PDB file of C-alpha atoms and ligand atoms in Angstrom:
ATOM      1  CA  MET A   1       0.000   0.000   0.000  1.00  0.00           C
ATOM      2  CA  SER A   2       1.504   3.289  -1.051  1.00  0.00           C
ATOM      3  CA  ASN A   3       1.322   6.366   1.132  1.00  0.00           C
ATOM      4  CA  LEU A   4       1.546   8.746  -1.783  1.00  0.00           C
ATOM      5  CA  LYS A   5      -0.504  11.927  -1.688  1.00  0.00           C
ATOM      6  CA  TYR A   6      -1.111  13.851  -4.926  1.00  0.00           C
ATOM      7  CA  GLY A   7      -2.762  17.223  -5.319  1.00  0.00           C
ATOM      8  CA  ILE A   8      -4.962  17.918  -8.335  1.00  0.00           C
ATOM      9  CA  MET A   9      -5.070  21.510  -9.488  1.00  0.00           C
ATOM     10  CA  GLY A  10      -7.923  21.699 -11.983  1.00  0.00           C
ATOM     11  CA  GLY A  11      -8.593  24.904 -13.807  1.00  0.00           C
ATOM     12  CA  THR A  12      -9.695  26.570 -16.971  1.00  0.00           C
ATOM     13  CA  PHE A  13      -6.328  28.342 -16.793  1.00  0.00           C
ATOM     14  CA  ASN A  14      -7.325  30.997 -19.312  1.00  0.00           C
ATOM     15  CA  PRO A  15      -4.538  31.866 -18.763  1.00  0.00           C
ATOM     16  CA  ILE A  16      -2.747  30.200 -15.856  1.00  0.00           C
ATOM     17  CA  HIS A  17      -1.290  32.875 -13.550  1.00  0.00           C
ATOM     18  CA  ASN A  18       0.974  33.390 -10.549  1.00  0.00           C
ATOM     19  CA  ALA A  19      -1.811  32.924  -7.975  1.00  0.00           C
ATOM     20  CA  HIS A  20      -2.561  29.444  -9.379  1.00  0.00           C
ATOM     21  CA  ILE A  21       1.111  28.501  -9.110  1.00  0.00           C
ATOM     22  CA  ARG A  22       1.533  30.034  -5.663  1.00  0.00           C
ATOM     23  CA  MET A  23      -1.576  28.375  -4.246  1.00  0.00           C
ATOM     24  CA  ALA A  24      -0.417  24.984  -5.558  1.00  0.00           C
ATOM     25  CA  GLU A  25       3.026  25.520  -3.985  1.00  0.00           C
ATOM     26  CA  GLU A  26       1.473  26.549  -0.698  1.00  0.00           C
ATOM     27  CA  VAL A  27      -0.874  23.556  -0.536  1.00  0.00           C
ATOM     28  CA  ARG A  28       1.895  21.151  -1.509  1.00  0.00           C
ATOM     29  CA  ASP A  29       4.010  22.505   1.290  1.00  0.00           C
ATOM     30  CA  ILE A  30       1.285  22.597   3.974  1.00  0.00           C
ATOM     31  CA  LEU A  31      -0.003  19.092   3.233  1.00  0.00           C
ATOM     32  CA  ASP A  32       3.371  17.641   2.273  1.00  0.00           C
ATOM     33  CA  LEU A  33       2.030  16.332  -1.035  1.00  0.00           C
ATOM     34  CA  ASP A  34       4.307  14.229  -3.221  1.00  0.00           C
ATOM     35  CA  LYS A  35       3.279  16.071  -6.353  1.00  0.00           C
ATOM     36  CA  ILE A  36       0.626  18.234  -7.902  1.00  0.00           C
ATOM     37  CA  ILE A  37      -1.027  17.366 -11.194  1.00  0.00           C
ATOM     38  CA  PHE A  38      -2.324  20.417 -13.066  1.00  0.00           C
ATOM     39  CA  ILE A  39      -5.339  19.554 -15.206  1.00  0.00           C
ATOM     40  CA  PRO A  40      -6.450  22.221 -17.672  1.00  0.00           C
ATOM     41  CA  THR A  41     -10.126  21.717 -18.524  1.00  0.00           C
ATOM     42  CA  GLY A  42     -11.069  20.588 -22.016  1.00  0.00           C
ATOM     43  CA  THR A  43     -14.669  21.638 -22.523  1.00  0.00           C
ATOM     44  CA  PRO A  44     -15.657  22.599 -18.985  1.00  0.00           C
ATOM     45  CA  PRO A  45     -19.301  22.222 -17.963  1.00  0.00           C
ATOM     46  CA  HIS A  46     -19.442  25.725 -16.474  1.00  0.00           C
ATOM     47  CA  LYS A  47     -17.778  27.947 -19.110  1.00  0.00           C
ATOM     48  CA  ASN A  48     -18.862  27.106 -22.648  1.00  0.00           C
ATOM     49  CA  ASN A  49     -17.622  30.107 -24.620  1.00  0.00           C
ATOM     50  CA  LEU A  50     -13.910  30.240 -23.990  1.00  0.00           C
ATOM     51  CA  ASN A  51     -12.784  31.418 -27.442  1.00  0.00           C
ATOM     52  CA  ILE A  52      -9.407  29.795 -27.035  1.00  0.00           C
ATOM     53  CA  ASP A  53      -8.020  26.442 -28.081  1.00  0.00           C
ATOM     54  CA  ALA A  54      -7.735  24.035 -25.163  1.00  0.00           C
ATOM     55  CA  LEU A  55      -4.262  23.151 -26.422  1.00  0.00           C
ATOM     56  CA  ASP A  56      -3.114  26.768 -25.941  1.00  0.00           C
ATOM     57  CA  ARG A  57      -4.276  26.634 -22.303  1.00  0.00           C
ATOM     58  CA  TYR A  58      -2.528  23.292 -21.930  1.00  0.00           C
ATOM     59  CA  GLU A  59       0.732  24.644 -23.454  1.00  0.00           C
ATOM     60  CA  MET A  60       0.682  27.699 -21.162  1.00  0.00           C
ATOM     61  CA  THR A  61       0.176  25.432 -18.146  1.00  0.00           C
ATOM     62  CA  LYS A  62       3.123  23.297 -19.254  1.00  0.00           C
ATOM     63  CA  LEU A  63       5.319  26.400 -19.575  1.00  0.00           C
ATOM     64  CA  ALA A  64       4.165  27.812 -16.221  1.00  0.00           C
ATOM     65  CA  ILE A  65       5.179  24.718 -14.257  1.00  0.00           C
ATOM     66  CA  SER A  66       8.353  23.887 -16.161  1.00  0.00           C
ATOM     67  CA  GLY A  67      11.349  23.586 -13.871  1.00  0.00           C
ATOM     68  CA  ASN A  68       9.334  22.440 -10.840  1.00  0.00           C
ATOM     69  CA  ASP A  69       9.857  18.690 -10.436  1.00  0.00           C
ATOM     70  CA  LYS A  70       6.933  18.408  -8.004  1.00  0.00           C
ATOM     71  CA  PHE A  71       4.514  19.723 -10.626  1.00  0.00           C
ATOM     72  CA  GLU A  72       3.097  17.822 -13.598  1.00  0.00           C
ATOM     73  CA  VAL A  73       0.487  18.648 -16.226  1.00  0.00           C
ATOM     74  CA  SER A  74      -2.090  16.194 -17.546  1.00  0.00           C
ATOM     75  CA  ASP A  75      -3.882  16.287 -20.905  1.00  0.00           C
ATOM     76  CA  ILE A  76      -6.630  13.972 -19.651  1.00  0.00           C
ATOM     77  CA  GLU A  77      -9.354  16.624 -20.052  1.00  0.00           C
ATOM     78  CA  VAL A  78      -7.888  18.508 -22.985  1.00  0.00           C
ATOM     79  CA  LEU A  79      -7.927  15.331 -25.099  1.00  0.00           C
ATOM     80  CA  ASN A  80     -11.465  14.452 -24.041  1.00  0.00           C
ATOM     81  CA  LYS A  81     -13.788  15.472 -26.865  1.00  0.00           C
ATOM     82  CA  GLY A  82     -16.879  15.746 -24.667  1.00  0.00           C
ATOM     83  CA  VAL A  83     -17.596  17.842 -21.583  1.00  0.00           C
ATOM     84  CA  SER A  84     -15.183  17.053 -18.726  1.00  0.00           C
ATOM     85  CA  TYR A  85     -16.719  16.490 -15.328  1.00  0.00           C
ATOM     86  CA  THR A  86     -14.395  16.475 -12.353  1.00  0.00           C
ATOM     87  CA  VAL A  87     -15.998  13.347 -10.901  1.00  0.00           C
ATOM     88  CA  GLU A  88     -15.081  11.441 -14.073  1.00  0.00           C
ATOM     89  CA  THR A  89     -11.566  12.866 -14.250  1.00  0.00           C
ATOM     90  CA  VAL A  90     -10.805  11.983 -10.630  1.00  0.00           C
ATOM     91  CA  GLY A  91     -12.396   8.546 -11.179  1.00  0.00           C
ATOM     92  CA  LYS A  92      -9.965   7.897 -14.046  1.00  0.00           C
ATOM     93  CA  LEU A  93      -6.999   9.035 -11.956  1.00  0.00           C
ATOM     94  CA  LYS A  94      -8.089   6.727  -9.133  1.00  0.00           C
ATOM     95  CA  GLU A  95      -8.175   3.795 -11.588  1.00  0.00           C
ATOM     96  CA  PHE A  96      -4.716   4.691 -12.788  1.00  0.00           C
ATOM     97  CA  TYR A  97      -3.263   5.258  -9.309  1.00  0.00           C
ATOM     98  CA  PRO A  98      -5.433   3.054  -7.035  1.00  0.00           C
ATOM     99  CA  ASN A  99      -3.282   3.534  -3.948  1.00  0.00           C
ATOM    100  CA  VAL A 100      -2.733   7.266  -4.123  1.00  0.00           C
ATOM    101  CA  GLU A 101      -4.695   9.656  -1.916  1.00  0.00           C
ATOM    102  CA  PHE A 102      -5.921  12.625  -3.973  1.00  0.00           C
ATOM    103  CA  TYR A 103      -6.523  16.219  -2.859  1.00  0.00           C
ATOM    104  CA  PHE A 104      -8.483  18.422  -5.246  1.00  0.00           C
ATOM    105  CA  ILE A 105      -7.384  22.041  -4.828  1.00  0.00           C
ATOM    106  CA  THR A 106      -9.862  24.884  -5.398  1.00  0.00           C
ATOM    107  CA  GLY A 107     -10.243  28.545  -4.563  1.00  0.00           C
ATOM    108  CA  ALA A 108     -12.221  29.118  -1.375  1.00  0.00           C
ATOM    109  CA  ASP A 109     -15.306  30.421  -3.087  1.00  0.00           C
ATOM    110  CA  SER A 110     -15.470  27.958  -5.948  1.00  0.00           C
ATOM    111  CA  ILE A 111     -15.956  25.088  -3.522  1.00  0.00           C
ATOM    112  CA  LEU A 112     -19.319  26.658  -2.685  1.00  0.00           C
ATOM    113  CA  ASP A 113     -20.462  25.912  -6.236  1.00  0.00           C
ATOM    114  CA  ILE A 114     -20.002  22.194  -5.735  1.00  0.00           C
ATOM    115  CA  TYR A 115     -23.781  21.823  -5.401  1.00  0.00           C
ATOM    116  CA  LYS A 116     -23.935  22.504  -9.157  1.00  0.00           C
ATOM    117  CA  TRP A 117     -21.188  20.026 -10.059  1.00  0.00           C
ATOM    118  CA  LYS A 118     -21.902  16.507 -11.281  1.00  0.00           C
ATOM    119  CA  ASN A 119     -22.330  13.962  -8.474  1.00  0.00           C
ATOM    120  CA  PRO A 120     -20.663  15.845  -5.556  1.00  0.00           C
ATOM    121  CA  GLU A 121     -21.266  12.921  -3.215  1.00  0.00           C
ATOM    122  CA  LYS A 122     -19.264  10.514  -5.349  1.00  0.00           C
ATOM    123  CA  LEU A 123     -16.591  13.142  -6.006  1.00  0.00           C
ATOM    124  CA  LEU A 124     -16.113  13.735  -2.274  1.00  0.00           C
ATOM    125  CA  SER A 125     -15.789   9.992  -1.755  1.00  0.00           C
ATOM    126  CA  LEU A 126     -12.997   9.808  -4.363  1.00  0.00           C
ATOM    127  CA  CYS A 127     -10.802  12.627  -3.092  1.00  0.00           C
ATOM    128  CA  LYS A 128     -10.433  15.184  -0.356  1.00  0.00           C
ATOM    129  CA  PHE A 129     -10.910  18.831  -1.229  1.00  0.00           C
ATOM    130  CA  VAL A 130      -8.559  21.626  -0.277  1.00  0.00           C
ATOM    131  CA  SER A 131     -10.130  25.012  -0.315  1.00  0.00           C
ATOM    132  CA  VAL A 132      -7.654  27.885  -0.440  1.00  0.00           C
ATOM    133  CA  LYS A 133      -8.700  31.205   1.063  1.00  0.00           C
ATOM    134  CA  ARG A 134      -8.346  34.075  -1.370  1.00  0.00           C
ATOM    135  CA  PRO A 135      -8.817  37.833  -1.005  1.00  0.00           C
ATOM    136  CA  ASN A 136     -12.424  38.739  -0.140  1.00  0.00           C
ATOM    137  CA  TYR A 137     -13.491  35.198   0.624  1.00  0.00           C
ATOM    138  CA  SER A 138     -16.933  34.802   2.259  1.00  0.00           C
ATOM    139  CA  ASP A 139     -17.030  35.452   6.026  1.00  0.00           C
ATOM    140  CA  ASP A 140     -19.189  32.427   6.642  1.00  0.00           C
ATOM    141  CA  LEU A 141     -17.005  30.132   4.550  1.00  0.00           C
ATOM    142  CA  GLU A 142     -16.376  27.658   7.364  1.00  0.00           C
ATOM    143  CA  ALA A 143     -20.096  27.288   8.084  1.00  0.00           C
ATOM    144  CA  LYS A 144     -20.838  26.826   4.384  1.00  0.00           C
ATOM    145  CA  ILE A 145     -18.125  24.192   4.057  1.00  0.00           C
ATOM    146  CA  LYS A 146     -19.585  22.353   7.035  1.00  0.00           C
ATOM    147  CA  GLU A 147     -22.988  22.340   5.307  1.00  0.00           C
ATOM    148  CA  ILE A 148     -21.429  20.777   2.214  1.00  0.00           C
ATOM    149  CA  VAL A 149     -19.734  18.033   4.221  1.00  0.00           C
ATOM    150  CA  ASP A 150     -22.913  17.385   6.236  1.00  0.00           C
ATOM    151  CA  LYS A 151     -24.831  16.976   2.994  1.00  0.00           C
ATOM    152  CA  PHE A 152     -22.395  15.025   0.833  1.00  0.00           C
ATOM    153  CA  GLY A 153     -19.853  13.525   3.248  1.00  0.00           C
ATOM    154  CA  GLY A 154     -16.109  13.530   2.594  1.00  0.00           C
ATOM    155  CA  GLU A 155     -13.527  15.980   3.831  1.00  0.00           C
ATOM    156  CA  ILE A 156     -12.818  19.590   2.876  1.00  0.00           C
ATOM    157  CA  LEU A 157      -9.720  21.227   4.303  1.00  0.00           C
ATOM    158  CA  LEU A 158      -9.545  24.993   4.491  1.00  0.00           C
ATOM    159  CA  VAL A 159      -6.070  26.496   4.157  1.00  0.00           C
ATOM    160  CA  ASP A 160      -4.672  30.000   4.005  1.00  0.00           C
ATOM    161  CA  GLY A 161      -3.600  31.010   0.528  1.00  0.00           C
ATOM    162  CA  PRO A 162      -1.054  33.440  -0.878  1.00  0.00           C
ATOM    163  CA  LEU A 163      -3.753  36.177  -1.127  1.00  0.00           C
ATOM    164  CA  LEU A 164      -2.707  37.382  -4.532  1.00  0.00           C
ATOM    165  CA  ASN A 165      -5.395  39.457  -6.118  1.00  0.00           C
ATOM    166  CA  ILE A 166      -4.868  38.192  -9.660  1.00  0.00           C
ATOM    167  CA  SER A 167      -7.574  37.006 -12.018  1.00  0.00           C
ATOM    168  CA  SER A 168      -7.464  35.526 -15.503  1.00  0.00           C
ATOM    169  CA  THR A 169     -10.157  38.003 -16.551  1.00  0.00           C
ATOM    170  CA  GLU A 170      -7.946  40.960 -15.617  1.00  0.00           C
ATOM    171  CA  ILE A 171      -4.998  39.445 -17.500  1.00  0.00           C
ATOM    172  CA  ARG A 172      -7.058  39.002 -20.671  1.00  0.00           C
ATOM    173  CA  GLU A 173      -8.268  42.607 -20.391  1.00  0.00           C
ATOM    174  CA  ARG A 174      -4.724  43.906 -19.923  1.00  0.00           C
ATOM    175  CA  VAL A 175      -3.510  42.018 -23.006  1.00  0.00           C
ATOM    176  CA  ARG A 176      -6.369  43.374 -25.067  1.00  0.00           C
ATOM    177  CA  GLU A 177      -5.508  46.907 -23.936  1.00  0.00           C
ATOM    178  CA  GLY A 178      -1.804  46.357 -24.690  1.00  0.00           C
ATOM    179  CA  ARG A 179      -0.785  46.680 -21.017  1.00  0.00           C
ATOM    180  CA  PRO A 180       2.013  44.545 -19.479  1.00  0.00           C
ATOM    181  CA  ILE A 181       1.258  41.295 -17.664  1.00  0.00           C
ATOM    182  CA  TYR A 182       4.726  40.404 -16.417  1.00  0.00           C
ATOM    183  CA  ASP A 183       3.703  40.720 -12.745  1.00  0.00           C
ATOM    184  CA  PHE A 184       0.757  38.409 -13.285  1.00  0.00           C
ATOM    185  CA  VAL A 185       2.051  35.364 -15.175  1.00  0.00           C
ATOM    186  CA  PRO A 186       5.386  33.554 -15.495  1.00  0.00           C
ATOM    187  CA  GLN A 187       7.595  35.122 -18.176  1.00  0.00           C
ATOM    188  CA  LYS A 188       7.278  32.092 -20.476  1.00  0.00           C
ATOM    189  CA  VAL A 189       3.492  32.384 -20.382  1.00  0.00           C
ATOM    190  CA  ALA A 190       3.648  36.107 -21.186  1.00  0.00           C
ATOM    191  CA  ASP A 191       5.930  35.282 -24.145  1.00  0.00           C
ATOM    192  CA  TYR A 192       3.576  32.518 -25.353  1.00  0.00           C
ATOM    193  CA  ILE A 193       0.583  34.889 -25.221  1.00  0.00           C
ATOM    194  CA  LYS A 194       2.509  37.488 -27.210  1.00  0.00           C
ATOM    195  CA  GLU A 195       3.927  35.069 -29.808  1.00  0.00           C
ATOM    196  CA  ASN A 196       0.552  33.448 -30.412  1.00  0.00           C
ATOM    197  CA  LYS A 197      -1.382  36.737 -30.308  1.00  0.00           C
ATOM    198  CA  LEU A 198      -3.822  35.389 -27.723  1.00  0.00           C
ATOM    199  CA  TYR A 199      -6.553  37.506 -26.120  1.00  0.00           C
ATOM    200  CA  ILE A 200      -6.181  40.387 -28.539  1.00  0.00           C
ATOM    201  CA  LYS A 201      -9.541  40.290 -30.265  1.00  0.00           C
ATOM    202  CA  TRP A 202     -11.756  39.025 -27.504  1.00  0.00           C
ATOM    203  CA  ILE A 203     -11.711  38.549 -23.760  1.00  0.00           C
TER     204      ILE A 203
HETATM  205  P1  NAP B   1      -9.843  28.739 -12.955  1.00  0.00           P
HETATM  206  O1  NAP B   1     -10.738  29.931 -13.051  1.00  0.00           O
HETATM  207  O2  NAP B   1      -8.806  28.571 -13.983  1.00  0.00           O
HETATM  208  O3  NAP B   1      -9.181  28.724 -11.521  1.00  0.00           O
HETATM  209  C1  NAP B   1      -8.526  27.566 -11.043  1.00  0.00           C
HETATM  210  C2  NAP B   1      -8.564  27.581  -9.537  1.00  0.00           C
HETATM  211  O4  NAP B   1      -7.755  28.632  -9.036  1.00  0.00           O
HETATM  212  C3  NAP B   1      -9.984  27.827  -9.040  1.00  0.00           C
HETATM  213  O5  NAP B   1     -10.251  26.919  -7.988  1.00  0.00           O
HETATM  214  C4  NAP B   1      -9.934  29.280  -8.580  1.00  0.00           C
HETATM  215  O6  NAP B   1     -10.801  29.528  -7.495  1.00  0.00           O
HETATM  216  C5  NAP B   1      -8.500  29.428  -8.137  1.00  0.00           C
HETATM  217  N1  NAP B   1      -8.005  30.807  -8.198  1.00  0.00           N
HETATM  218  C6  NAP B   1      -7.990  31.635  -9.242  1.00  0.00           C
HETATM  219  N2  NAP B   1      -7.433  32.823  -8.936  1.00  0.00           N
HETATM  220  C7  NAP B   1      -7.091  32.752  -7.634  1.00  0.00           C
HETATM  221  C8  NAP B   1      -6.480  33.673  -6.701  1.00  0.00           C
HETATM  222  N3  NAP B   1      -6.115  34.901  -7.051  1.00  0.00           N
HETATM  223  N4  NAP B   1      -6.272  33.240  -5.420  1.00  0.00           N
HETATM  224  C9  NAP B   1      -6.669  31.994  -5.053  1.00  0.00           C
HETATM  225  N5  NAP B   1      -7.274  31.097  -5.886  1.00  0.00           N
HETATM  226  C10 NAP B   1      -7.461  31.468  -7.155  1.00  0.00           C
HETATM  227  O7  NAP B   1     -10.705  27.374 -12.965  1.00  0.00           O
HETATM  228  P2  NAP B   1     -12.269  27.136 -12.777  1.00  0.00           P
HETATM  229  O8  NAP B   1     -12.926  27.469 -14.069  1.00  0.00           O
HETATM  230  O9  NAP B   1     -12.746  27.792 -11.525  1.00  0.00           O
HETATM  231  O10 NAP B   1     -12.319  25.535 -12.587  1.00  0.00           O
HETATM  232  C11 NAP B   1     -11.744  24.926 -11.442  1.00  0.00           C
HETATM  233  C12 NAP B   1     -11.984  23.418 -11.493  1.00  0.00           C
HETATM  234  O11 NAP B   1     -13.347  23.135 -11.153  1.00  0.00           O
HETATM  235  C13 NAP B   1     -11.745  22.778 -12.862  1.00  0.00           C
HETATM  236  O12 NAP B   1     -11.053  21.572 -12.717  1.00  0.00           O
HETATM  237  C14 NAP B   1     -13.154  22.501 -13.364  1.00  0.00           C
HETATM  238  O13 NAP B   1     -13.252  21.400 -14.258  1.00  0.00           O
HETATM  239  C15 NAP B   1     -13.849  22.192 -12.063  1.00  0.00           C
HETATM  240  N6  NAP B   1     -15.313  22.308 -12.189  1.00  0.00           N
HETATM  241  C16 NAP B   1     -16.015  21.155 -12.364  1.00  0.00           C
HETATM  242  C17 NAP B   1     -17.390  21.182 -12.532  1.00  0.00           C
HETATM  243  C18 NAP B   1     -18.126  19.876 -12.702  1.00  0.00           C
HETATM  244  O14 NAP B   1     -17.505  18.823 -12.639  1.00  0.00           O
HETATM  245  N7  NAP B   1     -19.401  19.897 -12.937  1.00  0.00           N
HETATM  246  C19 NAP B   1     -18.059  22.427 -12.535  1.00  0.00           C
HETATM  247  C20 NAP B   1     -17.306  23.595 -12.365  1.00  0.00           C
HETATM  248  C21 NAP B   1     -15.921  23.535 -12.194  1.00  0.00           C
HETATM  249  P3  NAP B   1     -12.025  30.561  -7.651  1.00  0.00           P
HETATM  250  O15 NAP B   1     -13.049  29.852  -8.472  1.00  0.00           O
HETATM  251  O16 NAP B   1     -12.426  30.815  -6.240  1.00  0.00           O
HETATM  252  O17 NAP B   1     -11.525  31.749  -8.390  1.00  0.00           O
END
């Protein structure tokens, strides 16, 4: 029986930014995880008009984590032609790594949307959740998390995050307006966005 613990950092990553990387680092450190698998969404159930190729989001994720041997990126959702549901993705990972304990990492507020996700009960039986506090998180977050666990079971850990006020939406707006994004994303990601002329026409 292995004692390995892997984090899963799922995200639209449109684009991936420094807060994503920092929160993954923080969680890996706090929970002493063996590695973190970044999983860019293919066609996510909750955002259906992304206007960007999933492979571009995947490439940017690969560039953002390059050089960190505790980080890995998976194309499991990007290569899936249909809609990717987290419960199915984590189910596949559990089949592939039956003895690994998985921790799905989310922002503090996005965990509150889990009621709308596919089969939350099964998902919470497959992995633990780690909810990372971010700037302006809800005051009653702990109570709301308790309600989720009371309803669906499982375990949701609440951890302090890096509190970086960065959002993918702001980055896309800055690119469109021709403003710099070097403080927001790793240099290689900024270069990729520029070279591939991403986010110029639409946000
Ligand atoms: P995202 O916008 O790319 O963000 C990825 C994660 O980083 C989110 O948990 C987000 O939390 C967090 N984050 C972003 N900026 C942050 C900051 N400055 N500080 C701290 N945390 C920050 O990804 P997403 O679109 O929310 O999707 C997240 C995952 O949920 C994906 O794997 C997706 O497939 C999954 N999901 C699944 C279903 C389903 O199965 N039905 C439905 C919806 C989402 P916040 O959301 O709090 O910003």
